Coordinates of C-alpha atoms in Angstrom, one line a residue:
Chain A
M1 CA 163.6 -114.3 -127.3
R2 CA 166.9 -115.4 -128.7
L3 CA 169.8 -113.5 -127.3
G4 CA 173.2 -112.9 -129.0
P5 CA 174.0 -111.6 -132.4
E6 CA 170.4 -112.0 -133.5
V7 CA 169.3 -109.2 -131.1
L8 CA 172.1 -107.0 -132.5
W9 CA 170.9 -107.6 -136.0
L10 CA 167.3 -106.8 -135.0
V11 CA 168.4 -103.6 -133.2
L12 CA 170.5 -102.5 -136.3
A13 CA 167.6 -103.4 -138.7
S14 CA 165.2 -101.3 -136.5
I15 CA 167.6 -98.3 -136.3
T16 CA 168.4 -98.3 -140.1
G17 CA 164.7 -98.7 -140.8
F18 CA 163.8 -95.9 -138.5
Y19 CA 166.5 -93.5 -139.8
G20 CA 165.7 -94.4 -143.4
C21 CA 162.0 -93.5 -142.8
L22 CA 163.1 -90.3 -141.0
L23 CA 165.3 -89.2 -144.0
L24 CA 162.5 -89.9 -146.4
A25 CA 160.2 -87.8 -144.3
M26 CA 162.9 -85.1 -144.2
S27 CA 163.0 -85.0 -148.0
Q28 CA 159.6 -83.4 -147.9
N29 CA 159.5 -79.7 -147.5
R30 CA 156.6 -79.7 -145.1
N31 CA 158.3 -82.1 -142.6
W32 CA 161.7 -80.2 -143.0
K33 CA 160.0 -76.9 -142.1
N34 CA 158.2 -78.6 -139.2
V35 CA 161.6 -79.7 -137.7
H36 CA 163.9 -76.9 -138.7
G37 CA 161.6 -73.9 -138.9
E38 CA 160.4 -71.7 -141.8
S39 CA 163.7 -69.9 -142.3
R40 CA 165.7 -73.0 -143.3
I41 CA 164.0 -74.1 -146.5
Q42 CA 167.1 -75.1 -148.4
H43 CA 168.1 -78.7 -147.7
K44 CA 169.6 -81.7 -149.4
K45 CA 166.4 -83.3 -150.5
K46 CA 167.9 -85.7 -153.0
V47 CA 170.6 -86.8 -150.6
A48 CA 167.9 -87.4 -148.0
R49 CA 165.8 -89.4 -150.4
R50 CA 168.7 -91.5 -151.7
T51 CA 170.3 -92.1 -148.2
G52 CA 166.9 -92.9 -146.8
G53 CA 166.1 -95.5 -149.5
S54 CA 169.6 -97.0 -149.1
L55 CA 169.1 -97.4 -145.4
L56 CA 165.8 -99.2 -145.9
A57 CA 167.6 -101.6 -148.3
V58 CA 170.3 -102.1 -145.6
S59 CA 167.5 -102.8 -143.1
L60 CA 166.1 -105.4 -145.4
L61 CA 169.5 -107.0 -145.7
L62 CA 169.9 -107.1 -142.0
C63 CA 166.5 -108.7 -141.6
I64 CA 167.4 -111.4 -144.2
L65 CA 170.8 -112.0 -142.4
R66 CA 169.0 -112.4 -139.1
D67 CA 165.9 -114.3 -140.0
G68 CA 166.1 -115.6 -143.6
G69 CA 162.5 -116.3 -144.8
F70 CA 160.9 -114.4 -141.8
A71 CA 162.4 -111.2 -143.3
A72 CA 159.4 -111.2 -145.7
L73 CA 157.2 -110.3 -142.8
L74 CA 159.7 -108.7 -140.4
W75 CA 160.9 -106.0 -142.8
P76 CA 157.5 -104.6 -143.8
L77 CA 156.3 -104.6 -140.2
L78 CA 159.5 -103.0 -138.9
L79 CA 159.0 -100.3 -141.6
Y80 CA 155.4 -99.9 -140.6
A81 CA 156.4 -99.4 -136.9
S82 CA 159.2 -97.1 -137.9
S83 CA 157.0 -95.0 -140.1
I84 CA 154.4 -94.7 -137.4
A85 CA 157.1 -93.7 -134.9
V86 CA 158.5 -91.1 -137.3
T87 CA 155.0 -89.7 -137.9
L88 CA 154.3 -89.4 -134.2
I89 CA 157.6 -87.8 -133.4
L90 CA 157.1 -85.3 -136.2
A91 CA 153.6 -84.6 -134.8
F92 CA 154.5 -84.2 -131.1
F93 CA 158.2 -83.6 -130.8
P94 CA 159.5 -82.3 -134.1
R95 CA 162.3 -80.2 -132.6
G96 CA 163.8 -83.4 -131.2
L97 CA 164.8 -84.5 -134.7
R98 CA 166.9 -81.4 -135.4
S99 CA 170.2 -82.7 -134.4
A100 CA 169.6 -86.1 -136.1
T101 CA 168.8 -84.4 -139.5
G102 CA 170.9 -81.1 -139.2
W103 CA 173.5 -82.4 -141.6
L104 CA 170.9 -82.1 -144.4
D105 CA 170.8 -78.3 -144.0
K106 CA 172.4 -76.6 -147.0
S107 CA 172.8 -73.2 -145.4
A108 CA 174.6 -74.8 -142.4
S109 CA 177.0 -76.7 -144.7
A110 CA 177.7 -73.5 -146.7
S111 CA 178.5 -71.5 -143.5
H112 CA 180.7 -74.4 -142.3
R113 CA 182.6 -74.3 -145.5
K114 CA 183.0 -70.5 -145.3
T115 CA 184.5 -70.6 -141.8
N116 CA 186.9 -73.3 -142.9
Chain B
M1 CA 139.7 -89.6 -171.9
P2 CA 141.9 -90.8 -169.1
L3 CA 140.7 -93.9 -167.2
I4 CA 141.1 -92.3 -163.8
N5 CA 139.1 -89.1 -164.3
E6 CA 137.0 -87.2 -161.8
E7 CA 134.0 -89.4 -162.3
F8 CA 136.0 -92.5 -161.5
R9 CA 137.4 -90.8 -158.4
R10 CA 133.8 -89.9 -157.3
S11 CA 132.7 -93.5 -157.8
M12 CA 135.6 -94.7 -155.7
H13 CA 134.8 -92.1 -153.1
W14 CA 131.2 -93.4 -153.0
F15 CA 132.3 -97.0 -152.6
H16 CA 134.9 -96.1 -150.0
T17 CA 132.5 -94.1 -147.9
W18 CA 129.4 -96.3 -147.9
F19 CA 131.1 -99.7 -147.8
G20 CA 133.4 -98.4 -145.1
I21 CA 130.6 -97.1 -142.9
T22 CA 128.4 -100.1 -143.4
L23 CA 131.1 -102.7 -142.8
G24 CA 133.3 -100.6 -140.4
A25 CA 131.8 -102.1 -137.3
I26 CA 132.3 -105.7 -138.5
L27 CA 135.8 -104.9 -139.7
F28 CA 136.8 -103.4 -136.3
V29 CA 135.5 -106.5 -134.5
V30 CA 137.4 -108.8 -136.8
F31 CA 140.6 -106.8 -136.5
W32 CA 140.2 -106.6 -132.7
A33 CA 139.6 -110.3 -132.2
G34 CA 142.4 -111.1 -134.6
S35 CA 144.8 -108.9 -132.7
L36 CA 144.0 -110.7 -129.5
A37 CA 144.1 -114.1 -131.2
V38 CA 147.8 -113.4 -131.9
F39 CA 148.4 -114.0 -128.2
D40 CA 145.7 -116.7 -127.8
K41 CA 148.0 -119.1 -125.9
E42 CA 149.1 -116.4 -123.5
I43 CA 145.5 -115.4 -122.9
H44 CA 144.9 -119.1 -122.3
Q45 CA 147.5 -119.2 -119.5
W46 CA 146.1 -116.1 -117.9
M47 CA 142.5 -117.3 -118.0
I48 CA 143.2 -120.9 -117.0
P49 CA 145.7 -120.5 -114.1
E50 CA 146.2 -124.2 -113.6
T51 CA 148.2 -124.2 -116.9
R52 CA 150.7 -121.7 -115.7
I53 CA 153.8 -123.9 -115.5
A54 CA 157.1 -122.1 -115.4
S55 CA 159.5 -124.9 -116.2
V56 CA 158.8 -127.9 -118.4
S57 CA 160.8 -131.1 -118.4
A58 CA 162.9 -131.5 -121.6
D59 CA 162.2 -135.2 -121.7
F60 CA 158.8 -135.6 -123.2
S61 CA 157.3 -138.9 -124.2
F62 CA 154.2 -139.5 -126.3
D63 CA 154.1 -143.0 -125.0
S64 CA 153.9 -141.8 -121.4
L65 CA 151.2 -139.3 -122.3
F66 CA 149.2 -142.0 -124.1
Q67 CA 149.5 -144.3 -121.1
A68 CA 148.5 -141.4 -118.7
F69 CA 145.5 -140.6 -120.9
D70 CA 144.5 -144.3 -120.8
D71 CA 144.9 -144.5 -117.1
Q72 CA 143.3 -141.2 -116.0
V73 CA 140.7 -140.4 -118.7
G74 CA 139.8 -143.8 -120.3
N75 CA 139.0 -145.1 -123.7
A76 CA 138.5 -142.9 -126.6
R77 CA 137.5 -143.3 -130.3
S78 CA 140.4 -141.0 -131.3
I79 CA 143.0 -138.9 -129.6
N80 CA 145.1 -136.0 -130.8
M81 CA 148.2 -135.3 -128.6
R82 CA 150.1 -132.1 -128.7
P83 CA 153.5 -131.7 -126.9
P84 CA 154.2 -128.7 -124.7
T85 CA 155.6 -125.6 -126.2
D86 CA 157.1 -122.3 -124.8
R87 CA 153.7 -120.7 -125.3
R88 CA 151.6 -123.6 -124.1
P89 CA 153.5 -125.3 -121.3
V90 CA 151.0 -128.2 -120.9
L91 CA 150.2 -131.4 -122.7
L92 CA 147.0 -131.0 -124.6
V93 CA 144.9 -134.0 -125.7
Q94 CA 141.9 -133.4 -127.8
Y95 CA 139.8 -136.5 -128.0
Q96 CA 136.5 -138.0 -129.1
D97 CA 135.0 -140.2 -126.4
L98 CA 133.2 -143.4 -127.3
E99 CA 129.9 -141.5 -127.7
G100 CA 131.5 -139.3 -130.3
N101 CA 131.7 -136.1 -128.1
E102 CA 134.7 -133.8 -128.7
K103 CA 136.6 -133.1 -125.5
E104 CA 139.9 -131.7 -124.2
A105 CA 142.2 -132.8 -121.4
F106 CA 145.4 -131.1 -120.1
F107 CA 148.3 -132.9 -118.5
D108 CA 151.3 -131.6 -116.5
P109 CA 154.3 -132.3 -118.7
N110 CA 156.5 -132.8 -115.6
N111 CA 154.6 -135.7 -114.1
Y112 CA 151.8 -136.6 -116.7
R113 CA 149.1 -135.9 -114.2
L114 CA 145.6 -134.8 -115.4
I115 CA 145.1 -131.1 -114.6
N116 CA 141.6 -130.1 -113.3
V117 CA 141.4 -126.9 -115.3
T118 CA 139.0 -124.0 -115.1
Q119 CA 136.4 -124.4 -117.8
S120 CA 137.0 -121.5 -120.2
R121 CA 137.3 -121.0 -123.9
A122 CA 140.0 -118.5 -123.1
G123 CA 142.0 -117.4 -126.2
N124 CA 140.2 -119.8 -128.4
F125 CA 137.1 -117.6 -128.1
F126 CA 138.9 -114.7 -129.8
Y127 CA 140.4 -117.1 -132.4
D128 CA 136.9 -118.4 -133.3
F129 CA 135.2 -115.0 -133.0
H130 CA 137.8 -113.6 -135.5
Y131 CA 136.5 -115.6 -138.4
T132 CA 133.0 -116.8 -137.4
L133 CA 131.6 -113.8 -135.3
E134 CA 130.1 -116.6 -133.2
V135 CA 127.2 -116.8 -135.7
G136 CA 127.1 -120.5 -136.3
W137 CA 123.8 -120.8 -138.2
R138 CA 124.7 -122.2 -141.6
G139 CA 128.2 -120.8 -141.2
I140 CA 126.8 -117.4 -142.0
G141 CA 129.4 -115.7 -139.7
G142 CA 132.2 -117.0 -141.9
W143 CA 130.5 -115.6 -145.0
I144 CA 130.0 -112.2 -143.4
V145 CA 133.7 -112.1 -142.5
A146 CA 134.7 -113.2 -146.0
F147 CA 132.5 -110.4 -147.5
A148 CA 134.0 -107.9 -145.1
A149 CA 137.6 -109.1 -145.9
L150 CA 136.9 -108.9 -149.7
S151 CA 135.4 -105.4 -149.2
M152 CA 138.4 -104.4 -147.1
M153 CA 140.7 -105.2 -150.0
M154 CA 138.5 -103.1 -152.3
L155 CA 138.3 -100.4 -149.7
M156 CA 142.1 -100.2 -149.6
I157 CA 142.3 -99.9 -153.4
S158 CA 139.6 -97.3 -153.6
G159 CA 141.2 -95.4 -150.7
I160 CA 144.3 -95.0 -152.9
Y161 CA 142.2 -93.2 -155.5
V162 CA 140.2 -91.2 -152.9
H163 CA 143.4 -89.9 -151.2
R164 CA 144.7 -87.3 -153.5
K165 CA 148.0 -86.4 -151.7
I166 CA 149.1 -89.9 -150.8
I167 CA 152.8 -89.1 -151.1
T168 CA 152.7 -85.6 -149.6
D169 CA 150.8 -86.8 -146.6
F170 CA 152.9 -89.9 -146.1
F171 CA 154.2 -89.0 -142.7
T172 CA 151.6 -86.4 -141.8
F173 CA 149.6 -86.3 -138.6
R174 CA 148.4 -82.9 -137.3
P175 CA 147.0 -83.3 -133.8
K176 CA 146.8 -79.6 -133.3
K177 CA 144.5 -78.9 -136.3
N178 CA 140.8 -79.4 -135.9
T179 CA 139.6 -82.8 -134.8
R180 CA 138.2 -83.7 -138.2
R181 CA 141.6 -83.0 -139.9
S182 CA 143.4 -84.9 -137.1
V183 CA 141.1 -87.9 -137.4
L184 CA 141.5 -88.0 -141.2
D185 CA 145.3 -87.8 -140.9
L186 CA 145.2 -90.7 -138.4
H187 CA 143.1 -92.7 -140.8
N188 CA 145.4 -92.0 -143.8
V189 CA 148.6 -92.6 -141.9
T190 CA 147.6 -96.0 -140.5
A191 CA 146.0 -97.1 -143.7
V192 CA 148.7 -96.1 -146.2
L193 CA 151.7 -97.2 -144.1
G194 CA 150.1 -100.6 -143.2
L195 CA 148.4 -101.2 -146.6
P196 CA 150.6 -104.1 -147.8
F197 CA 150.3 -105.9 -144.5
Y198 CA 146.5 -105.4 -144.2
F199 CA 146.1 -106.5 -147.8
M200 CA 148.1 -109.6 -147.2
L201 CA 146.0 -110.4 -144.1
C202 CA 142.7 -110.0 -145.9
L203 CA 143.9 -112.2 -148.9
S204 CA 145.3 -114.9 -146.6
G205 CA 142.2 -114.8 -144.4
I206 CA 139.9 -115.4 -147.4
L207 CA 142.3 -118.2 -148.7
S208 CA 142.2 -119.9 -145.3
M209 CA 138.4 -120.4 -145.7
I210 CA 138.4 -121.1 -149.4
T211 CA 137.1 -124.6 -149.1
V212 CA 134.1 -123.2 -147.2
Y213 CA 133.4 -120.5 -149.7
F214 CA 133.9 -122.7 -152.7
S215 CA 133.0 -126.0 -151.2
W216 CA 132.0 -127.4 -154.6
S217 CA 135.4 -126.6 -156.2
H218 CA 137.4 -129.4 -154.7
K219 CA 134.5 -131.9 -154.9
A220 CA 133.2 -131.3 -158.4
P221 CA 136.1 -133.1 -160.2
Y222 CA 135.4 -136.3 -158.3
D223 CA 131.7 -136.3 -159.0
G224 CA 130.8 -137.1 -155.4
N225 CA 133.5 -139.8 -155.0
N226 CA 135.0 -138.8 -151.7
R227 CA 137.2 -141.9 -151.5
E228 CA 139.0 -141.0 -154.7
R229 CA 139.3 -137.3 -153.6
L230 CA 140.9 -138.3 -150.2
G231 CA 143.2 -140.7 -152.1
D232 CA 144.5 -137.9 -154.3
L233 CA 145.1 -135.7 -151.3
G234 CA 147.0 -138.5 -149.6
I235 CA 144.5 -138.9 -146.7
P236 CA 143.8 -142.5 -145.9
I237 CA 140.2 -143.7 -145.4
I238 CA 140.0 -144.6 -141.7
V239 CA 138.5 -148.1 -141.4
P240 CA 136.2 -148.4 -138.4
A241 CA 137.4 -150.4 -135.4
T242 CA 137.5 -154.2 -136.0
G243 CA 137.4 -155.0 -132.3
N244 CA 140.6 -157.0 -132.7
E245 CA 143.2 -155.7 -130.3
E246 CA 146.7 -155.3 -131.5
H247 CA 149.7 -153.8 -129.6
H248 CA 150.8 -150.9 -131.6
L249 CA 154.4 -149.9 -131.9
S250 CA 156.0 -147.3 -129.5
I251 CA 155.0 -143.9 -130.7
D252 CA 158.3 -142.5 -129.5
A253 CA 160.2 -145.0 -131.5
M254 CA 158.2 -144.1 -134.6
L255 CA 158.6 -140.4 -133.9
S256 CA 162.3 -140.2 -134.7
R257 CA 161.8 -142.2 -137.8
I258 CA 159.1 -139.8 -139.1
E259 CA 161.0 -136.7 -138.2
S260 CA 164.2 -137.9 -139.9
R261 CA 162.0 -138.9 -142.9
W262 CA 160.7 -135.4 -143.1
T263 CA 164.0 -133.6 -142.4
G264 CA 165.9 -135.4 -145.2
N265 CA 168.7 -133.2 -146.4
Q266 CA 167.2 -130.0 -145.0
E267 CA 169.3 -127.9 -142.6
S268 CA 166.5 -127.3 -140.0
P269 CA 164.9 -130.4 -138.5
A270 CA 161.2 -130.9 -138.8
K271 CA 159.5 -131.5 -135.5
V272 CA 156.2 -133.4 -135.0
D273 CA 153.7 -131.0 -133.3
R274 CA 150.7 -133.3 -133.1
V275 CA 150.1 -137.0 -133.1
A276 CA 146.6 -138.4 -133.6
V277 CA 145.5 -142.0 -133.2
D278 CA 142.2 -143.2 -134.5
Y279 CA 140.8 -146.3 -132.8
P280 CA 143.8 -146.7 -130.5
G281 CA 144.6 -150.3 -129.6
D282 CA 142.5 -151.6 -132.5
Q283 CA 143.9 -153.6 -135.4
S284 CA 142.7 -150.9 -137.8
A285 CA 144.4 -148.1 -135.8
V286 CA 146.2 -145.4 -137.9
V287 CA 148.6 -142.8 -136.6
M288 CA 148.6 -139.4 -138.1
W289 CA 151.9 -137.4 -137.8
R290 CA 151.7 -133.8 -138.5
S291 CA 154.0 -130.8 -138.4
T292 CA 151.3 -128.1 -138.8
T293 CA 153.0 -125.1 -137.3
P294 CA 156.7 -125.3 -137.7
A295 CA 158.5 -123.0 -135.3
D296 CA 161.3 -122.0 -137.6
R297 CA 159.5 -121.0 -140.8
I298 CA 156.5 -119.2 -142.0
T299 CA 155.0 -121.9 -144.3
A300 CA 152.3 -123.8 -142.4
N301 CA 151.4 -127.4 -142.6
N302 CA 154.5 -128.7 -144.3
Y303 CA 154.3 -132.4 -143.4
L304 CA 151.5 -134.9 -142.9
T305 CA 152.2 -138.6 -142.8
Y306 CA 149.9 -141.6 -141.9
T307 CA 151.3 -144.8 -140.6
D308 CA 149.8 -148.1 -139.7
A309 CA 149.8 -148.3 -135.9
G310 CA 150.5 -152.0 -136.0
T311 CA 153.3 -152.3 -138.4
G312 CA 154.6 -148.7 -138.4
E313 CA 154.5 -148.7 -142.2
V314 CA 153.7 -145.4 -144.0
V315 CA 150.2 -145.6 -145.3
S316 CA 150.2 -142.3 -147.1
E317 CA 151.9 -139.0 -147.2
L318 CA 150.8 -135.6 -148.2
Q319 CA 153.1 -133.6 -150.5
Y320 CA 152.6 -130.0 -151.3
G321 CA 153.9 -128.1 -154.2
G322 CA 153.2 -125.3 -156.7
A323 CA 150.1 -123.2 -155.8
Q324 CA 149.6 -125.1 -152.5
A325 CA 153.1 -124.1 -151.3
V326 CA 152.1 -120.4 -151.9
K327 CA 148.8 -120.9 -150.1
K328 CA 150.6 -122.6 -147.2
W329 CA 153.0 -119.6 -146.9
L330 CA 150.1 -117.2 -146.8
L331 CA 148.2 -119.3 -144.2
G332 CA 151.4 -119.5 -142.1
A333 CA 151.7 -115.7 -142.3
H334 CA 148.0 -115.3 -141.3
F335 CA 148.0 -117.9 -138.4
I336 CA 151.3 -116.8 -137.0
Q337 CA 152.0 -119.9 -135.0
F338 CA 155.8 -119.8 -135.6
D339 CA 158.2 -119.1 -132.8
H340 CA 159.1 -115.4 -133.4
I341 CA 158.3 -113.1 -130.5
T342 CA 159.3 -109.9 -132.3
L343 CA 156.9 -110.6 -135.2
R344 CA 154.2 -111.6 -132.7
W345 CA 154.3 -108.2 -131.1
L346 CA 154.6 -106.4 -134.4
Y347 CA 151.5 -108.3 -135.6
F348 CA 149.6 -107.3 -132.4
F349 CA 150.5 -103.6 -132.8
A350 CA 149.8 -103.6 -136.5
G351 CA 146.4 -105.2 -135.7
L352 CA 145.7 -102.4 -133.3
G353 CA 146.8 -100.0 -135.9
G354 CA 144.1 -101.5 -138.2
C355 CA 141.6 -100.9 -135.4
V356 CA 142.6 -97.3 -135.3
M357 CA 142.4 -97.0 -139.0
I358 CA 138.8 -98.3 -139.1
A359 CA 137.6 -96.4 -136.0
S360 CA 139.1 -93.1 -137.3
G361 CA 137.4 -93.6 -140.7
M362 CA 134.0 -94.1 -139.0
V363 CA 134.5 -91.1 -136.7
F364 CA 135.6 -88.9 -139.7
W365 CA 132.5 -89.9 -141.7
M366 CA 130.3 -89.0 -138.8
Q367 CA 131.9 -85.6 -138.3
S368 CA 131.8 -84.9 -142.1
R369 CA 128.1 -85.7 -142.2
I370 CA 127.5 -83.3 -139.3
K371 CA 129.5 -80.5 -141.0
K372 CA 128.3 -81.0 -144.6
T373 CA 124.6 -81.4 -144.0
G374 CA 124.4 -79.2 -141.0
M375 CA 122.8 -82.1 -139.3
E376 CA 122.2 -81.8 -135.5
P377 CA 124.7 -84.2 -133.8
R378 CA 121.8 -85.9 -132.1
K379 CA 120.4 -87.0 -135.4
V380 CA 123.5 -89.1 -136.1
G381 CA 122.8 -90.9 -132.8
L382 CA 122.3 -94.3 -134.5
V383 CA 125.6 -94.1 -136.4
R384 CA 127.4 -92.8 -133.3
A385 CA 125.9 -95.7 -131.2
M386 CA 127.1 -98.2 -133.8
T387 CA 130.6 -96.6 -133.8
V388 CA 130.9 -96.4 -130.0
G389 CA 129.5 -99.9 -129.5
A390 CA 131.8 -101.4 -132.2
T391 CA 134.9 -99.7 -130.9
T392 CA 135.0 -98.9 -127.2
G393 CA 132.0 -101.2 -126.6
I394 CA 133.9 -104.3 -127.8
I395 CA 137.0 -103.3 -125.8
L396 CA 134.8 -103.0 -122.7
S397 CA 133.1 -106.4 -123.4
T398 CA 136.5 -108.0 -123.8
G399 CA 137.4 -106.6 -120.3
S400 CA 134.1 -108.0 -119.0
Y401 CA 134.9 -111.4 -120.5
F402 CA 138.2 -111.5 -118.6
L403 CA 136.5 -110.1 -115.4
A404 CA 133.9 -112.9 -115.6
N405 CA 136.7 -115.4 -115.9
R406 CA 138.2 -114.2 -112.7
L407 CA 134.9 -113.7 -110.8
L408 CA 132.8 -116.8 -111.6
A409 CA 133.2 -119.8 -109.4
K410 CA 135.3 -122.6 -110.9
D411 CA 132.5 -125.2 -111.2
L412 CA 129.7 -122.7 -111.8
S413 CA 126.9 -123.6 -114.2
A414 CA 123.5 -121.8 -114.6
G415 CA 120.5 -121.9 -116.8
G416 CA 121.9 -124.9 -118.7
L417 CA 125.1 -123.0 -119.5
D418 CA 128.5 -124.2 -118.3
R419 CA 131.1 -121.8 -117.0
A420 CA 132.8 -121.3 -120.3
E421 CA 129.5 -120.4 -121.9
L422 CA 128.7 -118.0 -119.1
E423 CA 131.9 -116.1 -119.7
V424 CA 130.9 -115.7 -123.4
L425 CA 127.4 -114.7 -122.3
A426 CA 129.0 -111.9 -120.2
F427 CA 130.9 -110.7 -123.2
F428 CA 127.8 -110.5 -125.4
C429 CA 125.6 -108.9 -122.7
V430 CA 128.1 -106.1 -122.0
W431 CA 128.6 -105.6 -125.7
F432 CA 124.9 -105.3 -126.3
C433 CA 124.6 -102.9 -123.3
S434 CA 127.4 -100.8 -124.7
F435 CA 125.3 -100.1 -127.9
I436 CA 122.2 -99.2 -125.8
H437 CA 124.3 -97.0 -123.5
A438 CA 125.8 -95.2 -126.6
L439 CA 122.3 -94.7 -128.0
L440 CA 121.0 -93.3 -124.7
R441 CA 124.0 -91.2 -123.7
G442 CA 125.1 -89.8 -127.0
K443 CA 128.5 -88.1 -127.2
K444 CA 129.0 -88.7 -123.4
A445 CA 129.2 -92.5 -124.2
W446 CA 132.8 -92.1 -125.5
F447 CA 134.0 -90.7 -122.2
E448 CA 132.0 -93.1 -120.0
Q449 CA 133.0 -96.2 -121.9
C450 CA 136.7 -95.2 -121.9
A451 CA 136.5 -94.6 -118.1
A452 CA 134.8 -98.0 -117.7
I453 CA 137.6 -99.6 -119.8
S454 CA 140.2 -98.1 -117.5
A455 CA 138.4 -99.2 -114.4
A456 CA 137.9 -102.8 -115.7
S457 CA 141.5 -103.0 -116.8
L458 CA 142.9 -102.0 -113.4
G459 CA 140.4 -104.4 -111.8
L460 CA 141.7 -107.2 -113.9
V461 CA 145.3 -106.9 -112.8
V462 CA 144.2 -106.7 -109.1
L463 CA 141.7 -109.7 -109.5
N464 CA 144.4 -111.8 -111.1
W465 CA 146.6 -111.1 -108.1
L466 CA 143.9 -111.8 -105.6
T467 CA 142.5 -115.0 -107.2
T468 CA 145.7 -116.7 -108.2
G469 CA 148.4 -114.9 -106.1
D470 CA 150.3 -114.1 -109.3
H471 CA 151.1 -110.4 -109.3
I472 CA 153.3 -108.9 -112.0
A473 CA 156.5 -109.0 -110.0
K474 CA 156.0 -112.7 -109.2
T475 CA 155.2 -113.7 -112.7
L476 CA 158.1 -111.8 -114.1
G477 CA 160.4 -113.3 -111.5
E478 CA 159.2 -116.8 -112.2
G479 CA 159.5 -116.4 -116.0
L480 CA 155.7 -116.7 -116.6
W481 CA 156.1 -114.3 -119.5
G482 CA 152.7 -114.9 -121.0
V483 CA 150.9 -114.0 -117.8
A484 CA 153.1 -111.1 -117.0
G485 CA 152.7 -109.8 -120.6
M486 CA 148.9 -110.1 -120.4
D487 CA 148.9 -108.1 -117.1
L488 CA 151.2 -105.4 -118.5
V489 CA 149.1 -105.1 -121.7
V490 CA 145.9 -104.8 -119.6
L491 CA 147.7 -102.1 -117.5
A492 CA 148.6 -100.3 -120.8
A493 CA 144.9 -100.5 -121.8
A494 CA 144.0 -98.8 -118.5
V495 CA 146.5 -96.0 -119.2
C496 CA 145.2 -95.6 -122.7
G497 CA 141.7 -95.4 -121.4
I498 CA 142.6 -92.6 -118.9
W499 CA 144.5 -90.7 -121.6
A500 CA 141.5 -91.0 -123.9
C501 CA 139.3 -89.6 -121.1
Y502 CA 141.7 -86.7 -120.6
C503 CA 141.7 -85.9 -124.4
L504 CA 137.9 -86.2 -124.7
K505 CA 137.5 -83.9 -121.7
K506 CA 140.0 -81.4 -123.1
A507 CA 138.4 -81.4 -126.5
S508 CA 135.0 -81.0 -125.0
A509 CA 136.1 -78.0 -122.9
S510 CA 137.7 -76.3 -125.9
S511 CA 134.5 -76.7 -128.0
G512 CA 132.4 -75.2 -125.3
D513 CA 130.5 -78.5 -124.7
S514 CA 129.8 -79.0 -121.1
S515 CA 128.3 -82.4 -121.5
L516 CA 131.3 -84.2 -120.0
P517 CA 132.0 -84.2 -116.3
G518 CA 134.4 -81.6 -115.2
S519 CA 134.7 -79.9 -118.6
R520 CA 134.7 -76.1 -118.9
P521 CA 133.3 -74.2 -121.8
G522 CA 135.8 -72.4 -123.9
L523 CA 136.6 -71.3 -127.5
G524 CA 137.5 -73.5 -130.4
S525 CA 136.2 -75.5 -133.3
T526 CA 136.9 -79.0 -132.2
T527 CA 134.3 -81.4 -130.7
A528 CA 134.7 -84.2 -128.2
E529 CA 133.6 -86.7 -130.8

């Protein structure tokens, strides 16, 4: 395993890939309810979808920067692994994703604005 | 009338169901063997302990190897030398002796001494099994695998039409719902998310064997004139030995010339990864230089050059372009011989994901049949036996193959079979027995075979320690990553087996089925299937 900046690129590509997949999952009502409960239905679906898609693009860019031609295999496989990881966390520990996706909650943003 | 109507969907459903259930066992076997073949050289190190060399001298010489072969093995009709790599830290010489028999010899790269290795096919067995199923008669195994791969591509396409909520269910796995629903979720998730990768693997797998499946296609334009065909491909016709001896040039001296010829203006240097000499020492000797598996790119088989061993002049050179370049990329992506450890692990886990996809599809079909037709579970015994044998059975037989490797005496031969063949025999015997066991034990076979997998896996780690002295702490400390990785994966398999046993027992207890040891009857709709 090559050490140095290449490891950093790989870690960043994995994180952006994972978080991108997570946001795409959060753009679906079923997954949102699963994580945040039935009461909090209102959330920023479009923002989640667009940010998620952008993060996947960033992940691709990082894979290309790290590996050049290998990115053609690395990126889809990283996304596959990320998607499986997101699916398993949603299935077994959905509450663990609350803090990571709380900023998408519309009601929380509204109450935050009111207090300010 | 829309093209994709209900009737079309029904047709796709029919195809997906029946081709899936018919070919599921073969597909699982192919995916399983392929996943293991990703780490074929690491398995090789584990199964042939004499090749476990922690540090390899940086100064490698083909001339020294050639001389060592000549001194320690003898004359050969042709020899194919391969330098050491990080994954295979020994010198490998594949040669044809004067009687025409194909053989292998391993040399220590630090002192060029011939290594007396344990006879085993090691990782090569999974590599061959992946695309031949070890059915050699008329190459029929290759045809079966090709048909399965082609069907797999169609199964993936039909699956898209069968699955109505493909976007909604994209990240959905509901383990707390009934078992049937959970199994279908698992099937959908692994299939949909991995679809591009699996499609690429099937396509590249078929392409890799295209000259077998369409053997006439590359011969027909030449009307049987093989000489002309080879000439167009840039492959020289090897002239038989003349008997006139001639001192050939130093291979090492030619090596740098060939590599610089290949590299040209490219940024990354091309490295020779095999050198073959036909009729070494003879006046007609030809040296083949090849860079088959470049470490730093996906595309396979970039460079192939033939030189006259006497004069060193280039006889012919193979140049790829156009469609061949695309094919070579796909083959490189399929064979994964490049130096990229992250991708190697991702391939391995994606391969196992494919196994989960196939197994969950088969289990779902079985449960659906039981539910829809009201069929007694015992009447699906044959399908269950096929499913159990093809899934847990092959995992168990893989464990027995490794166990046989550690337990059989080094020079053992019996019944006309050498040691390597006896290991393979152990694999097939246990695999066959797993089907019989599943047929006889019914639903209990899942639990019992999972328990056997765990026991075998734990035994493997202990046996490796006892027979070679290489325990995990030692191999990690010495930097024998391949051996340590193999031990850790085997341990992980043991943990997965124990976890599967626990889940099966729990499901059995909640469904009120007392067939599994220690299970307690209770309420619920799930089964231990």
